[in-house]
C-alpha positions as a printed Julia matrix, in Angstrom:
351×3 Matrix{Float64}:
 -67.4    -6.16  -33.08
 -63.53   -7.62  -32.69
 -62.26   -9.78  -29.87
 -61.48   -7.75  -26.83
 -58.25   -8.62  -24.59
 -58.0    -6.91  -21.58
 -54.55   -6.8   -20.11
 -52.89   -6.3   -16.01
 -50.28   -4.75  -15.03
 -47.67   -8.26  -14.64
 -44.31   -6.24  -13.55
 -43.45   -3.0   -11.97
 -43.04    0.02  -14.55
 -39.29    0.88  -15.14
 -37.41    3.55  -13.01
 -37.72    6.99  -14.86
 -34.85    9.75  -14.14
 -34.66    8.05  -10.46
 -38.06    8.08   -9.83
 -39.92    5.09   -8.99
 -44.33    4.56   -9.83
 -45.48    2.17   -7.32
 -47.25   -1.0    -8.49
 -50.91   -2.19   -7.39
 -51.15   -5.96   -5.65
 -52.56   -7.29   -8.6
 -52.08   -5.01  -10.8
 -55.56   -4.06  -11.72
 -56.68   -7.3   -12.39
 -59.49   -6.64  -10.4
 -60.72   -4.11  -12.3
 -60.0    -6.03  -15.34
 -62.0    -9.09  -14.01
 -64.96   -6.53  -13.3
 -64.36   -5.07  -17.07
 -64.41   -8.12  -18.59
 -67.15  -10.12  -17.08
 -69.86   -7.24  -17.1
 -68.85   -6.97  -21.37
 -68.99  -10.57  -21.46
 -72.24  -10.57  -19.76
 -74.08   -8.12  -22.03
 -72.8   -10.21  -24.9
 -69.29   -8.29  -26.27
 -67.07  -10.48  -27.44
 -64.58  -10.91  -25.13
 -61.65  -13.09  -24.66
 -60.21  -14.54  -21.84
 -56.63  -16.63  -20.89
 -59.14  -20.04  -20.05
 -61.97  -21.05  -21.35
 -64.56  -21.21  -18.26
 -63.19  -18.29  -16.13
 -64.0   -18.67  -12.26
 -65.85  -15.11  -11.65
 -64.04  -14.96   -8.05
 -60.22  -15.53   -9.7
 -58.87  -12.2   -11.22
 -56.55  -13.38  -13.56
 -59.36  -16.1   -14.93
 -60.43  -12.88  -17.26
 -57.3   -10.69  -18.14
 -54.3   -10.87  -19.81
 -50.9    -9.96  -18.37
 -49.25   -7.05  -20.36
 -46.35   -9.05  -21.44
 -44.86  -10.77  -24.42
 -46.09  -14.18  -23.49
 -49.61  -12.57  -22.31
 -49.96  -10.69  -25.28
 -48.95  -12.87  -27.89
 -51.85  -15.43  -26.17
 -54.23  -12.6   -26.48
 -53.08  -12.46  -30.36
 -53.1   -16.2   -30.7
 -56.75  -16.8   -29.33
 -58.15  -14.0   -32.01
 -58.07  -10.61  -30.26
 -57.8    -7.13  -32.33
 -59.16   -4.85  -29.83
 -56.55   -4.16  -26.11
 -57.97   -2.56  -23.54
 -54.92   -1.54  -21.43
 -56.03   -1.63  -17.76
 -52.6    -1.53  -17.08
 -49.67    0.93  -16.55
 -48.4     2.31  -19.39
 -45.23    3.74  -20.16
 -43.09    4.54  -23.3
 -41.43    1.47  -24.68
 -44.11   -0.66  -23.06
 -44.62   -4.47  -24.27
 -47.86   -3.56  -26.26
 -46.63   -0.79  -28.57
 -44.08   -3.79  -29.92
 -47.25   -4.93  -31.18
 -48.8    -1.84  -33.09
 -48.02   -2.57  -37.15
 -50.78   -5.15  -36.17
 -53.41   -3.13  -36.84
 -54.79   -3.53  -33.32
 -57.13   -1.08  -31.81
 -56.96    0.53  -28.45
 -59.03    1.2   -25.5
 -56.63    3.37  -23.18
 -53.87    6.16  -23.51
 -51.36    5.94  -25.72
 -47.91    4.61  -23.35
 -45.81    7.62  -24.32
 -48.44    9.97  -23.14
 -48.65    8.4   -20.12
 -44.83    8.1   -19.43
 -44.95   11.99  -19.65
 -47.66   12.97  -17.93
 -47.43   10.66  -14.91
 -44.88   13.1   -13.61
 -46.22   15.33  -11.51
 -43.63   18.01  -11.9
 -43.59   18.35  -15.31
 -47.21   18.38  -15.6
 -47.63   20.53  -12.8
 -45.89   23.01  -14.93
 -47.4    22.43  -18.02
 -50.66   23.43  -16.3
 -49.19   26.35  -14.5
 -47.95   28.0   -17.66
 -51.21   27.64  -19.28
 -53.0    29.51  -16.53
 -54.46   26.72  -14.91
 -54.59   26.74  -11.08
 -52.53   24.64   -8.95
 -51.18   24.19   -5.3
 -47.64   26.26   -5.14
 -45.3    23.44   -4.56
 -41.55   22.17   -4.71
 -39.4    19.82   -6.03
 -37.24   17.64   -2.93
 -34.4    15.25   -3.66
 -32.21   12.83   -1.83
 -29.72   15.35   -1.83
 -31.05   18.06   -0.56
 -33.91   17.42    2.1
 -31.88   17.32    5.19
 -30.84   20.93    4.05
 -33.76   22.01    3.21
 -35.16   25.99    2.41
 -38.53   25.77    1.71
 -40.48   28.58    0.63
 -43.5    27.07    1.24
 -45.47   27.04    4.8
 -47.07   24.56    6.75
 -48.85   22.56    6.88
 -47.82   20.87    3.43
 -48.98   17.17    1.42
 -45.81   15.12    0.91
 -46.32   12.79   -2.34
 -44.42   11.04   -4.84
 -43.78   12.17   -8.37
 -44.85    9.21   -9.81
 -47.86    8.12   -7.63
 -51.14    6.13   -7.16
 -53.9     7.64   -6.14
 -53.34    8.34   -2.44
 -50.89    5.55   -1.77
 -47.86    7.3     0.24
 -49.59   10.69    0.15
 -49.0    12.1     3.92
 -50.19   15.59    5.37
 -47.45   17.34    6.89
 -47.94   19.67   10.06
 -43.7    20.54   10.87
 -40.34   20.53    9.35
 -39.99   17.47   11.66
 -42.38   15.71   10.2
 -41.34   16.48    6.85
 -37.61   15.22    7.66
 -39.08   11.99    9.03
 -41.25   11.12    6.71
 -39.19   11.94    3.73
 -35.96    9.79    5.57
 -38.6     6.5     5.56
 -39.67    7.34    1.65
 -36.16    7.49    0.57
 -34.65    4.53    3.01
 -37.73    2.58    1.32
 -37.32    3.23   -2.29
 -40.63    3.04   -2.75
 -40.73    5.68   -5.09
 -37.13    6.65   -6.38
 -34.87    9.47   -4.8
 -37.14   12.89   -4.91
 -40.33   13.89   -3.86
 -42.63   17.03   -4.09
 -44.86   18.87   -2.09
 -47.57   21.82   -2.23
 -49.58   23.61   -0.41
 -52.24   22.01    1.65
 -55.65   23.32    0.81
 -58.36   22.96    3.72
 -61.72   23.29    1.5
 -63.85   20.62    0.14
 -61.92   17.84   -2.41
 -63.41   17.02   -5.23
 -62.77   14.26   -8.26
 -63.42   15.0   -11.86
 -63.29   11.92  -14.67
 -63.03   14.07  -18.22
 -64.0    12.06  -21.0
 -62.53   12.16  -24.57
 -63.71   14.14  -27.52
 -66.04   11.68  -29.48
 -69.43   10.22  -29.86
 -71.49    8.99  -27.09
 -74.98    7.54  -26.12
 -76.39    9.24  -23.08
 -79.95    8.44  -22.42
 -80.3     6.53  -25.43
 -79.2     9.6   -27.79
 -76.46    9.83  -29.85
 -73.98   13.04  -28.87
 -70.95   14.19  -30.37
 -68.38   16.2   -28.17
 -66.04   18.01  -30.29
 -63.75   18.63  -27.17
 -62.91   16.44  -24.08
 -65.83   17.0   -21.32
 -66.64   16.44  -17.51
 -68.78   14.03  -16.0
 -70.18   15.34  -12.85
 -67.96   15.97  -10.0
 -67.54   13.63   -6.93
 -66.83   15.22   -3.15
 -64.79   13.09   -0.97
 -65.41   13.35    2.57
 -64.36   11.5     5.57
 -60.44   12.54    5.05
 -57.73   10.95    7.09
 -55.57   13.43    8.71
 -56.66   15.6     5.85
 -56.0    12.91    3.04
 -58.53   10.74    1.29
 -57.77    7.38    2.39
 -56.75    4.93   -0.48
 -59.55    2.77   -1.87
 -57.69   -0.58   -1.88
 -58.53    0.32    2.07
 -61.93    2.11    2.02
 -64.18    1.53   -0.8
 -64.88    5.54   -2.28
 -68.35    4.42   -2.53
 -68.02    4.98    1.84
 -66.45    8.51    1.69
 -67.33    9.89   -2.16
 -70.57   11.03   -3.52
 -71.67   13.01   -6.47
 -72.33   16.93   -5.45
 -76.02   17.96   -5.46
 -77.49   19.38   -8.45
 -77.27   23.05   -6.9
 -73.83   22.5    -6.43
 -72.82   21.2    -9.94
 -74.32   24.85  -10.97
 -72.07   26.55   -8.96
 -69.85   29.44  -10.84
 -66.93   27.59   -8.74
 -67.88   24.2   -10.02
 -68.2    25.35  -13.75
 -64.88   27.42  -13.57
 -62.73   24.32  -12.25
 -64.25   22.0   -15.6
 -63.05   23.95  -17.69
 -59.6    24.04  -16.12
 -60.12   20.42  -16.39
 -61.13   19.99  -19.89
 -58.35   22.44  -21.0
 -56.04   20.26  -19.09
 -57.27   17.21  -20.96
 -56.59   19.32  -24.66
 -52.96   20.06  -23.69
 -52.17   16.39  -22.71
 -54.53   15.01  -25.71
 -56.29   12.18  -24.12
 -57.58    9.0   -25.81
 -59.79    7.43  -22.85
 -60.73    9.02  -19.48
 -58.51   10.66  -16.78
 -59.32   11.68  -13.22
 -58.26   14.89  -11.73
 -58.55   15.71   -7.69
 -59.3    19.09   -6.79
 -59.1    20.91   -4.03
 -60.49   24.11   -2.58
 -59.17   26.82   -0.8
 -60.76   29.08    2.02
 -62.66   31.41   -0.53
 -64.05   28.61   -2.29
 -61.39   28.39   -5.39
 -60.46   25.35   -7.09
 -57.09   24.17   -7.69
 -56.06   20.91   -9.67
 -53.71   18.97   -7.53
 -53.39   15.78   -9.17
 -53.91   14.3   -12.68
 -54.67   10.77  -12.79
 -53.74    9.02  -15.86
 -55.6     5.76  -15.15
 -58.81    5.95  -13.3
 -59.77    3.12  -11.43
 -62.92    0.81  -13.33
 -63.49   -1.39  -10.71
 -67.49   -1.99  -11.16
 -70.4    -4.05   -9.1
 -69.99   -6.73  -12.28
 -69.16   -9.91   -9.78
 -71.42  -11.13   -7.26
 -68.77  -10.48   -4.64
 -67.99   -7.11   -6.01
 -71.11   -5.22   -5.18
 -69.64   -2.41   -3.38
 -66.94   -1.54   -5.83
 -68.12    1.58   -7.99
 -65.34    3.44   -8.8
 -65.27    7.62   -8.74
 -65.71    7.13  -12.27
 -68.67    4.8   -12.15
 -70.05    6.91   -9.03
 -69.94   10.25  -11.53
 -70.98    8.35  -15.02
 -74.53    7.07  -12.89
 -75.02   10.68  -12.61
 -75.79   11.35  -16.31
 -77.73    7.56  -16.28
 -74.75    5.62  -17.4
 -74.74    1.89  -15.6
 -71.21    0.57  -15.42
 -71.84   -1.32  -18.95
 -73.2     1.72  -20.41
 -69.69    3.6   -18.86
 -67.39    0.43  -20.3
 -69.59    0.86  -23.89
 -68.8     4.09  -23.97
 -65.38    3.78  -23.12
 -65.17    1.0   -26.12
 -66.8     3.48  -28.47
 -63.72    5.9   -27.87
 -61.25    3.22  -28.98
 -58.34    4.35  -31.91
 -55.95    2.08  -34.24
 -53.1     1.51  -33.12
 -49.83    2.08  -35.57
 -46.62    2.04  -35.41
């Protein structure tokens, strides 16, 4: 196989229509290093920035997603780029799409569009996919707000990252207070998003793109996107699943039981997730967070174009299963199986 370089996020994405997507400390170099280490351990031809990388140093294993980082990887013979980074239209990698590269990850343009919660949820709603009732709030109108939604609500960034910046809001005073803080800090730009709070069970579903996969040593072709088993979240902090940079997902998440996985409600939400992935045209896994109402009906509330891909490849990272890996284990995949199946979905870049 051609040589693989794994990219991490080296800088903030540009502001888009006044909205800023926040950056994770380290820019996903931790999961990038997990991926590189696991692939190398299994004799996959991964290149690294330095000759003898230290397993404790994340950035020994991954290249920054800058012109310099990409060109360094190309000089070292990289033909496959694993985009373990936040993408957006005109991302630097697009400048190299004429080099006959192969890509693991989404197209930058796709992520640029669907990272916007308002746009994505509008698309889902227009296709009869259940989402919570929601409203857009801007820096210009938030003090004179006439909300149609009832409290409690969930306040979240429009271009968010996991549960970072997501807050359960119980009354109008709390809402104004949190909006004032959010807008004054400018971490997420000049608009925000509120949606009805659903008090049922929360699950997260990884949707894989269509393609050929190996499951239990058997080749299987999926002619449309498909779902890994749903994972339930628990031990919420004030109604919100804690950010996984603070609490490891293994401490507050587990795959649903066999009985739960076969319920009508879960099968229905799987179909909604598959339909969402088809509408968007995914080329790599996405993760969709869903929550039930009091009647047990699930609503899709967050579509994550870049699921975290941490894993227990290095000795100091044994508790770093991602939500996607927890789910993958249920169908018999270990970390390498998951990564190898993702690698098999690589696509040829072209201008």
